[in-house]
Short mmCIF file of C-alpha atoms in Angstrom, two decimals:
data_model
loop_
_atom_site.label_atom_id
_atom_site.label_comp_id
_atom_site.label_asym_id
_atom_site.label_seq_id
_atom_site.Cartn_x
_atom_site.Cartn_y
_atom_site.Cartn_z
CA UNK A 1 27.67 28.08 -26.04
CA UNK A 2 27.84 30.42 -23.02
CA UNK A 3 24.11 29.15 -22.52
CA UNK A 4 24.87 25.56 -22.42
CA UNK A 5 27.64 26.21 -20.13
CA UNK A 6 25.59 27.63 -17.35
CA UNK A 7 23.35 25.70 -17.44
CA UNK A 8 26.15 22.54 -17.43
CA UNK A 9 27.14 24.46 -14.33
CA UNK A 10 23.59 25.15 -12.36
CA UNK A 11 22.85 21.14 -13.35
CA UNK A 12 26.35 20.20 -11.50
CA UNK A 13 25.73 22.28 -8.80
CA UNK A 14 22.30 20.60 -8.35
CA UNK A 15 24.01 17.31 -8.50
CA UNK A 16 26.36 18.18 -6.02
CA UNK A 17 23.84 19.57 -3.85
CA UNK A 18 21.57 16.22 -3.88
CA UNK A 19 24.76 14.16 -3.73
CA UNK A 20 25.58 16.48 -0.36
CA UNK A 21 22.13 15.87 0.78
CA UNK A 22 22.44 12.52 0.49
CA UNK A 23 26.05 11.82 2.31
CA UNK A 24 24.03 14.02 5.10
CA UNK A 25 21.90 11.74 5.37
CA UNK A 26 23.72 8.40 5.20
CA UNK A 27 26.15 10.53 8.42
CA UNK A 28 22.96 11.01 10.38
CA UNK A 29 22.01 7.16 9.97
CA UNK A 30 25.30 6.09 10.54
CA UNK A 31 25.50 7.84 13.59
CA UNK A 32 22.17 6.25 14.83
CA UNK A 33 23.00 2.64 14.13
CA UNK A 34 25.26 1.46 16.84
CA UNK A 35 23.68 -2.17 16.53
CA UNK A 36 22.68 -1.70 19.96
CA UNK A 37 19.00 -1.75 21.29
CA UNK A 38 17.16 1.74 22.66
CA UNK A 39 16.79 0.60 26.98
CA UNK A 40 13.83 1.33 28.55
CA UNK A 41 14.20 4.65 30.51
CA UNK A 42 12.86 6.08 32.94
CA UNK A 43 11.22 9.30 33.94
CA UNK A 44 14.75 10.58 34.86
CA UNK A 45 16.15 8.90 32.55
CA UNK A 46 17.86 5.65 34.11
CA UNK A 47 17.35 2.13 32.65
CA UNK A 48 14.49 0.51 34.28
CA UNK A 49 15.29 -1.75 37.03
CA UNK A 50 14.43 -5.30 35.91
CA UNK A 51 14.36 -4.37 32.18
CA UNK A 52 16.05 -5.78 29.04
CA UNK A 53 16.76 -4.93 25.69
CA UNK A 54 18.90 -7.07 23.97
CA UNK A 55 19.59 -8.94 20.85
CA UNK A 56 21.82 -11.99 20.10
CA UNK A 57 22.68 -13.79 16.82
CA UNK A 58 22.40 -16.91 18.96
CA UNK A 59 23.74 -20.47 17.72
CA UNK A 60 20.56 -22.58 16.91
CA UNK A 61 20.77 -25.98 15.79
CA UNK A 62 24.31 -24.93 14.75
CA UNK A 63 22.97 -22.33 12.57
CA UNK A 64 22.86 -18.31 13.76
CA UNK A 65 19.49 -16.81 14.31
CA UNK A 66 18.79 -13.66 15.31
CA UNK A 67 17.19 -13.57 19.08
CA UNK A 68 15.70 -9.64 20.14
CA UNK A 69 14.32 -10.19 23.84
CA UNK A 70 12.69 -6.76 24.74
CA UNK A 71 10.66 -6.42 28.44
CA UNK A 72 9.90 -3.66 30.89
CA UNK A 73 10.40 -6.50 33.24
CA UNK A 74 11.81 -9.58 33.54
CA UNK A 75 9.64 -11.21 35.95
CA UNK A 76 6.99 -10.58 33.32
CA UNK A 77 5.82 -14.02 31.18
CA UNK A 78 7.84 -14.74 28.56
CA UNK A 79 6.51 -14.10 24.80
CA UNK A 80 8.08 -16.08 21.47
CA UNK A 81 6.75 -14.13 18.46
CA UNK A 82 6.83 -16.44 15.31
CA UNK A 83 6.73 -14.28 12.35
CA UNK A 84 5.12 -14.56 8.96
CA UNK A 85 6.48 -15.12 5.52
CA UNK A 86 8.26 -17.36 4.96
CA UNK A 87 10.97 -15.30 5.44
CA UNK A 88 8.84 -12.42 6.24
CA UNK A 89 11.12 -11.21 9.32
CA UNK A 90 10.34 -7.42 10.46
CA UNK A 91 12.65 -5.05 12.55
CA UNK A 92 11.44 -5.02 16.31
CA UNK A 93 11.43 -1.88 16.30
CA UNK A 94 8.46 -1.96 13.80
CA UNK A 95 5.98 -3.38 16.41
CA UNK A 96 6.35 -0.08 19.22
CA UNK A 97 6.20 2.12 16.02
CA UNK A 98 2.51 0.66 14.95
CA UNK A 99 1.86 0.70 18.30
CA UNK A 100 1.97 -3.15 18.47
CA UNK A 101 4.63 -4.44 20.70
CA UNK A 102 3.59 -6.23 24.34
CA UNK A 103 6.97 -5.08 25.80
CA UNK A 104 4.87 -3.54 28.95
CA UNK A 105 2.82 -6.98 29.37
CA UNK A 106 5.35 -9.59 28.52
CA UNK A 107 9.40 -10.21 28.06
CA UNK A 108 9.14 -10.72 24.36
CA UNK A 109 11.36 -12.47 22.22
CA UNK A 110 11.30 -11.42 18.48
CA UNK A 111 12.75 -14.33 16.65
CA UNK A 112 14.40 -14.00 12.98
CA UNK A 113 13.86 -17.73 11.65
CA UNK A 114 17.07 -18.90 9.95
CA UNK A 115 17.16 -18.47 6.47
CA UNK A 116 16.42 -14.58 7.57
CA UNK A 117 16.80 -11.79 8.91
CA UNK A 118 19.97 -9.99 10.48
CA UNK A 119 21.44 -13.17 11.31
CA UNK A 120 21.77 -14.30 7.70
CA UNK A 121 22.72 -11.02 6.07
CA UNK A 122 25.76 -11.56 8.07
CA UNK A 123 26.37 -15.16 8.16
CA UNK A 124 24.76 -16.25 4.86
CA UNK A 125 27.77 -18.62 4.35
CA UNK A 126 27.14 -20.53 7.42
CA UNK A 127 23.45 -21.29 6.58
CA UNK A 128 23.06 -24.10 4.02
CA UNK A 129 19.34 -24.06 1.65
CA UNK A 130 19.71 -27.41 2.64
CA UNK A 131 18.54 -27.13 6.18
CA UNK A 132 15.71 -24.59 5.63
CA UNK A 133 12.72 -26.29 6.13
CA UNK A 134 9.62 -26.41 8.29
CA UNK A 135 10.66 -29.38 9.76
CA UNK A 136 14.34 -27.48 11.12
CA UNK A 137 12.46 -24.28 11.86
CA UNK A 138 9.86 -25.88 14.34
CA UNK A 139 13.12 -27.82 15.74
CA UNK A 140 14.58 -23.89 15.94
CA UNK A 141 12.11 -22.78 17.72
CA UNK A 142 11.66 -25.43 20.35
CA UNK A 143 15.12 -25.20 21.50
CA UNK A 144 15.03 -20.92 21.70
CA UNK A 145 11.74 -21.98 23.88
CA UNK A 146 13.68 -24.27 25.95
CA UNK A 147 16.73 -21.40 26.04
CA UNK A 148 14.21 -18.85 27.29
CA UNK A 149 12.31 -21.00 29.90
CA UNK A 150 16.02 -21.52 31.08
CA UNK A 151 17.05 -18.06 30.31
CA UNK A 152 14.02 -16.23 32.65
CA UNK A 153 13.23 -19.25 35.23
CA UNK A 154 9.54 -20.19 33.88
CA UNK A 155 7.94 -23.27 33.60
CA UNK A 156 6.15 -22.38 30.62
CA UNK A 157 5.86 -19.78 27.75
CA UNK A 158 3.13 -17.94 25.46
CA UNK A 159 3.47 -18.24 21.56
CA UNK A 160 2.13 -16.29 18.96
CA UNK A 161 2.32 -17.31 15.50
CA UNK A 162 1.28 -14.71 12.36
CA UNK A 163 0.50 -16.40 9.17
CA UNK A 164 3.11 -18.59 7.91
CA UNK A 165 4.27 -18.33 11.60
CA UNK A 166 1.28 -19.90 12.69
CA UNK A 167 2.15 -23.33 10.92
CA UNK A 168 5.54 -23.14 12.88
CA UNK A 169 3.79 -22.58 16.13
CA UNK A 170 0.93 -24.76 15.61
CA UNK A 171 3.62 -27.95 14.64
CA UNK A 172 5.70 -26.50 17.65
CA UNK A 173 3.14 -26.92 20.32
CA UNK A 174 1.84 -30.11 18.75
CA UNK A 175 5.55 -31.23 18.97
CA UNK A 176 6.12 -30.40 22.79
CA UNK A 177 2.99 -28.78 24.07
CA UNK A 178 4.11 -28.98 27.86
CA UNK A 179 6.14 -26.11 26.72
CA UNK A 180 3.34 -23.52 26.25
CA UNK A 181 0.68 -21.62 28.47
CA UNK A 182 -1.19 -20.57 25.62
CA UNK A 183 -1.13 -19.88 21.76
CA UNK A 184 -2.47 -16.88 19.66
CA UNK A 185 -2.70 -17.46 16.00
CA UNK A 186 -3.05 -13.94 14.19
CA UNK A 187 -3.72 -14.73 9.91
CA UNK A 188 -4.47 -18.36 11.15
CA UNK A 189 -3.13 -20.73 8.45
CA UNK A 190 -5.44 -23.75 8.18
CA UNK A 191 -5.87 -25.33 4.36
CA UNK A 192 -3.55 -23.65 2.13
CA UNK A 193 -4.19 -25.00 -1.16
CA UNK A 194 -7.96 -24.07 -0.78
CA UNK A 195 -7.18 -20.97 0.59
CA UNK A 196 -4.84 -19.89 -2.54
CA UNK A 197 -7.62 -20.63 -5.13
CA UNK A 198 -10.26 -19.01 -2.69
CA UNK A 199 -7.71 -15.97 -2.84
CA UNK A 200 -7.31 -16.20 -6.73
CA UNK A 201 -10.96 -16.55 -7.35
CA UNK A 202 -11.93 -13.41 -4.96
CA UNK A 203 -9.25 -10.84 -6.52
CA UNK A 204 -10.42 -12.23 -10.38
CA UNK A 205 -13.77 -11.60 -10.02
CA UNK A 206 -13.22 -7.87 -8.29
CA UNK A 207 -10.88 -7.84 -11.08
CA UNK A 208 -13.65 -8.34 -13.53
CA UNK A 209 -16.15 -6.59 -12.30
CA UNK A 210 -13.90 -3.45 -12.51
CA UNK A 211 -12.63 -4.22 -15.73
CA UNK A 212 -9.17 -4.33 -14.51
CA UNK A 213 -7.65 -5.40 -17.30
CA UNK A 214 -4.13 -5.00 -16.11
CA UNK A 215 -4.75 -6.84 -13.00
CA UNK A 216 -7.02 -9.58 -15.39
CA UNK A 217 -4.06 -9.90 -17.56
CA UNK A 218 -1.66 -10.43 -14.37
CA UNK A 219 -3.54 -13.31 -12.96
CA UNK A 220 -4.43 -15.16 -16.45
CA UNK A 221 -0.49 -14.93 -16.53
CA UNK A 222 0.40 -16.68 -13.53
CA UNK A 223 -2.27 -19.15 -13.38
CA UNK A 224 -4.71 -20.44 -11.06
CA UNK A 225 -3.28 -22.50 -8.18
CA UNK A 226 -2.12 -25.19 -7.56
CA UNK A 227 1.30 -24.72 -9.75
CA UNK A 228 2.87 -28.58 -9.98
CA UNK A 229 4.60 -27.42 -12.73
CA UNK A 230 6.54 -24.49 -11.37
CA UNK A 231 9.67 -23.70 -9.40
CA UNK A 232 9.75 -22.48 -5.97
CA UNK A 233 10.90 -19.28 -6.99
CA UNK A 234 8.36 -19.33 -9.79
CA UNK A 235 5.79 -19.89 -6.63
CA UNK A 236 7.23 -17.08 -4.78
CA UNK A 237 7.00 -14.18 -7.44
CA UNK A 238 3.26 -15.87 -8.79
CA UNK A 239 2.79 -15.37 -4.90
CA UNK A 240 3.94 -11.82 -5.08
CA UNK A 241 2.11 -10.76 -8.10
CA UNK A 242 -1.28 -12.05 -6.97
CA UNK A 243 -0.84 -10.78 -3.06
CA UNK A 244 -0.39 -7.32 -4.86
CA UNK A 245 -3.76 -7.61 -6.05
CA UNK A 246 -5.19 -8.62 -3.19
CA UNK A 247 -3.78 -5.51 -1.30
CA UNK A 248 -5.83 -3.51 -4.17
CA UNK A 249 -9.12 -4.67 -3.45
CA UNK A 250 -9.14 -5.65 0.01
CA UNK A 251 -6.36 -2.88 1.47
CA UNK A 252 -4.59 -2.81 5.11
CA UNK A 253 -6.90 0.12 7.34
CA UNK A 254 -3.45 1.99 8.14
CA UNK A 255 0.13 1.59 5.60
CA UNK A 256 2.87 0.23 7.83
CA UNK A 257 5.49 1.77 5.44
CA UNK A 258 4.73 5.25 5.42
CA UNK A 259 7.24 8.11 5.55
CA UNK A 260 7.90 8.50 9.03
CA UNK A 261 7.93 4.83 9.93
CA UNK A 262 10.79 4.08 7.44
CA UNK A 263 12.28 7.10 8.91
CA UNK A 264 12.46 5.81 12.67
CA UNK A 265 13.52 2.13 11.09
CA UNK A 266 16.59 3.94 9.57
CA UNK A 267 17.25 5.75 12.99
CA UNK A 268 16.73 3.27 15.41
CA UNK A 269 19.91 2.14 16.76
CA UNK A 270 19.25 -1.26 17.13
CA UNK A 271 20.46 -2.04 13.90
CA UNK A 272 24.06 -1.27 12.38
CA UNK A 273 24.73 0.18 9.38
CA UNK A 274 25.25 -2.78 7.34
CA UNK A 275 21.84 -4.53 8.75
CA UNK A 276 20.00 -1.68 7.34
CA UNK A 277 21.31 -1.58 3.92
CA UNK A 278 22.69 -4.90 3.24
CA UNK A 279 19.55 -6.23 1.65
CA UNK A 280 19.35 -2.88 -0.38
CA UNK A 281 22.46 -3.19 -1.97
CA UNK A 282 22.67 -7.53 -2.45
CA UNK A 283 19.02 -8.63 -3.09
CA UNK A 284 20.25 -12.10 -2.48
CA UNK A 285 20.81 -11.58 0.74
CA UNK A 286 17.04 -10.62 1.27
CA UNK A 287 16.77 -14.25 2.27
CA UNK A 288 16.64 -17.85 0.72
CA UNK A 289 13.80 -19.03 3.12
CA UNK A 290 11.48 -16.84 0.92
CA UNK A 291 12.03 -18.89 -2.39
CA UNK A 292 12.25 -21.93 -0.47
CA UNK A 293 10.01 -23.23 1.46
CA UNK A 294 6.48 -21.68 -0.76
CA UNK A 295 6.45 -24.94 -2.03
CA UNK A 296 6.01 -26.08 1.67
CA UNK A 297 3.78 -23.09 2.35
CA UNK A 298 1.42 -23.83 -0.54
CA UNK A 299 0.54 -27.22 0.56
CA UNK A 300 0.05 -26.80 4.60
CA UNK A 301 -3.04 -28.15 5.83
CA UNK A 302 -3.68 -27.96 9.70
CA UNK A 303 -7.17 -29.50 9.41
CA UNK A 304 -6.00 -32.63 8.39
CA UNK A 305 -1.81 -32.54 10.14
CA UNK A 306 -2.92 -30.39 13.30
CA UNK A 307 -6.70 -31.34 14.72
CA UNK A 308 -6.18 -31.02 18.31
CA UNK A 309 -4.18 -28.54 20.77
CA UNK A 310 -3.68 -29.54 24.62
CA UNK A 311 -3.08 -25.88 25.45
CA UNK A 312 -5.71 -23.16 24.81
CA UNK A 313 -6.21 -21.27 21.73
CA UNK A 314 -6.66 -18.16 20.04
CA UNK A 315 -7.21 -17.15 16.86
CA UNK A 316 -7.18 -13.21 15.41
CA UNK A 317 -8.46 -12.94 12.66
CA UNK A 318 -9.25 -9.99 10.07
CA UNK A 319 -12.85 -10.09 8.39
CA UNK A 320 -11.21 -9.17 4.94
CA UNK A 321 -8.30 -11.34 4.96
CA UNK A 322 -7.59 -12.98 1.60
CA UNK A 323 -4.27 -14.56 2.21
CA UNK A 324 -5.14 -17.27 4.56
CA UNK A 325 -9.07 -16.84 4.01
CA UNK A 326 -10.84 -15.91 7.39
CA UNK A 327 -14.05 -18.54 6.02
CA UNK A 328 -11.36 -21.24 6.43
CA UNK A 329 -9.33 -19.91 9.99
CA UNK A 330 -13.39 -20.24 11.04
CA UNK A 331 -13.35 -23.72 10.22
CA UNK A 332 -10.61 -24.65 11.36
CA UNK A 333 -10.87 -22.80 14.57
CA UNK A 334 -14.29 -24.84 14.95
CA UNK A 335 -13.00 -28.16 13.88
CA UNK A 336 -9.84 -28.61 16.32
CA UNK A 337 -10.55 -29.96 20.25
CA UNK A 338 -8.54 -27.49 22.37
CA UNK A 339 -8.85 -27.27 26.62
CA UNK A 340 -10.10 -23.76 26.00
CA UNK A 341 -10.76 -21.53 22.28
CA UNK A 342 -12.01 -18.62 21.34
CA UNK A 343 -12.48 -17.23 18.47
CA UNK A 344 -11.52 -12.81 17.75
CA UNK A 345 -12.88 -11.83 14.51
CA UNK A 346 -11.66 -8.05 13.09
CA UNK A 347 -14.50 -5.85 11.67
CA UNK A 348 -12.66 -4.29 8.30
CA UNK A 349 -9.35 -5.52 8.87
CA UNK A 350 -7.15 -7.72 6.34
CA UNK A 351 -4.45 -10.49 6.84
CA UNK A 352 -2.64 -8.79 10.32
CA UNK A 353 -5.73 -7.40 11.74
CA UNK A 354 -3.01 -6.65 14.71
CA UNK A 355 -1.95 -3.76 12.62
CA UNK A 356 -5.19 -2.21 11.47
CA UNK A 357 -5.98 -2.77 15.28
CA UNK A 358 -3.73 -2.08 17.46
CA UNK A 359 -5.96 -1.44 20.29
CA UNK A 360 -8.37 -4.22 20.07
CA UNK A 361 -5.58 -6.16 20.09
CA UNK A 362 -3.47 -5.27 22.99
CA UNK A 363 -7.04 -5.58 25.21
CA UNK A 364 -7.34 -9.08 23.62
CA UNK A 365 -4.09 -9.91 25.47
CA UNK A 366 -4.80 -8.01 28.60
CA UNK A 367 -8.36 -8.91 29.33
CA UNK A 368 -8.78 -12.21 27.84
CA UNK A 369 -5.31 -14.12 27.86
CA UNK A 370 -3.41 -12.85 30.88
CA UNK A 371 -6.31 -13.07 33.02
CA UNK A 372 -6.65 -16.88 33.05
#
C-alpha cells in the first residue's frame, strides 16, 4: 500500500507539473496575441515611414472577410494574393517565416476568402453556405481590388492566384481585366477532372509498385474520380485521403509545419487568442468553404471556360506537382492567347513550388515581372 501511494503521489506531481507547463505556455501565447500586426521597424527601431501593417475584417458583399495589407511602402504596387484550398487560408505571417512574402517589393494584401479564415471563426453566423460559391468569391475579390486601387491611388493591380486560387483569379481577370497589370498563377489549375484521375492513377501505381498495401487499400476505398455519387463532404475527405498519398510519393523539398514555424505562428501577435485556437477547439469552425465548393473544384476547366487573358501571364509551376498536374498547367499555359506568357517550371518541387523555392521565386518577381 505505502508503494502504491507514492507512486499515486510522484504520478500527481507529474501531472501537475505538465498541467503547470502547459498554463505557462498558454500565458506566454496569450501575452503575444494582441490581434495586432508586428510594424516594420527600423534600424533604431521606429516604424518605417510609408509602411503598413494592418488587418481588417472588412464588409464584402455584405459578408466579413478578413483583409491583411502588409508593405514596406505604400507607394509600392499593390499585390492581391488569392489563396488555395478551397478554404485553404494561411496566417500571413506564414509567408515571411518560409521566407516567401513580397512585403519589400509590393503592398500586399493577404485575402481570407469568405467562408474562411479569421473572419469566419468570428462571424460564422453572419456568413450563410448559401452564398459560398465561386461565382460570390470572384465577385469578393473584384470589389477588395476595386477597394485597394481606391485605397493606395493606382490605376491597376498585380494578382496572384495558388491552386484553387488560381480559378478565382483567372475568372476575376476574365471578369474585369482592366483591373490588373499582370497575373501569376503558382499550382496553375487548368482541367480538373483530368487532373484528379491523372493524380489517382500516378499515386496507385507508386502504390503498387511498392506494395503499399495500406495506401492500395486507401485508394480502392475511395474510388477513382469522378465521384457523381458522393457528397461534397464525401469529396472533401476522398480529397484528403488521396492528397495524403500524394505527399508520400512525391513530398514538399522543405515541411512548412515544422517545430519552430508553429512556434512563431503561436507567437506572432497578429492574431488574438481566440483566432489561434478557435479552430482547435470547434472543428466546425475550420471553415464551410472546404466541404463546399469541392464539388465546384472537381469540375473546373480553364481550357474550355478561360482560353484567353488580355493581361500578361505567368505560370509557376513545380515539376512534381500531382494536385493540379504540371503536364496539364503546360497545356494550358500553351493553349490560352495572352499579350505576353511565360512559362517557370520548378526542378524537384511539388504543388507550391513557391515554398520549396523561395529564392527562385522572389527573382521571378524581381527580374521578370516588375521589370516590364
Amino acid at each position: 500500500m505505502k508503494i502504491l501511494k507514492k507512486i499515486g503521489k510522484w504520478i500527481l506531481f507529474l501531472l501537475g507539473g505538465i498541467i503547470g507547463i502547459i498554463l505557462i505556455v498558454l500565458l506566454i501565447i496569450r501575452i503575444n496575441s494582441s490581434g495586432v500586426e508586428e510594424p516594420f521597424l527600423d534600424e533604431h527601431g521606429e516604424v518605417l515611414p510609408n509602411s503598413i501593417a494592418m488587418h481588417e475584417d472588412k464588409i464584402i458583399n455584405g459578408v466579413p472577410q478578413r483583409l491583411t495589407i502588409r508593405g514596406k511602402d505604400i507607394n509600392n504596387p499593390v499585390l492581391l494574393q488569392v489563396h488555395g484550398g478551397p478554404g485553404g487560408h494561411m496566417p500571413p505571417v506564414l509567408h515571411r517565416l518560409l521566407n516567401i512574402d513580397l512585403e519589400d517589393l509590393f503592398t500586399v494584401c493577404y485575402w481570407e476568402q469568405r467562408g474562411s479564415g479569421s473572419a469566419y471563426y468570428l462571424h460564422t453566423d453572419k456568413i450563410p453556405d448559401s452564398t459560398i460559391t465561386l461565382k460570390q468569391i470572384v465577385d469578393d475579390g473584384l470589389e477588395i481590388t476595386d477597394y485597394l486601387k481606391q485605397k493606395f491611388n493606382k490605376d491597376k493591380i498585380y494578382i496572384e492566384g495558388i491552386s484553387w486560387g488560381t480559378t478565382v483569379s483567372a475568372f476575376m481577370v476574365q471578369k474585369r481585366p482592366e483591373l490588373y497589370q499582370a497575373y501569376i498563377g503558382i499550382g496553375q489549375m487548368a482541367n480538373q477532372p483530368l487532373s484528379e484521375q491523372m493524380s489517382y492513377d500516378f499515386v496507385m501505381n507508386e502504390a503498387l509498385k511498392q506494395n503499399d498495401t495500406a495506401s492500395i487499400n486507401q485508394l480502392k476505398q475511395i474510388g477513382r474520380p469522378p465521384y457523381p455519387n458522393k457528397t461534397a463532404r464525401e469529396m472533401a475527405d476522398a480529397c484528403d485521403i488521396e492528397r495524403l498519398i500524394v505527399n508520400k510519393y512525391a513530398p514538399p523539398q522543405r515541411d512548412p509545419f515544422n517545430f519552430n514555424i508553429i512556434k512563431n505562428i503561436f507567437l506572432d501577435n497578429g492574431l488574438t487568442f481566440k483566432e489561434k485556437f478557435a479552430p482547435a477547439i470547434n472543428p466546425q469552425l475550420i471553415g464551410n468553404a472546404y466541404w463546399l465548393l469541392w464539388p465546384t473544384c472537381f469540375n473546373i476547366n480553364l481550357m474550355r471556360d478561360v482560353p484567353e487573358w488580355k493581361i500578361p501571364v505567368y505560370i509557376i509551376q513545380g515539376e512534381n506537382d500531382h494536385y493540379t498536374e504540371t503536364s496539364l498547367a503546360k497545356e494550358y499555359f500553351d493553349s490560352i492567347k495572352a499579350p505576353e506568357k511565360k512559362w517557370f517550371l520548378f526542378k524537384d518541387a511539388w504543388h507550391a513550388a513557391n515554398f520549396d523555392f523561395p529564392e527562385k521565386y522572389r527573382s521571378i518577381y524581381i527580374n521578370e515581372i516588375l521589370k516590364k
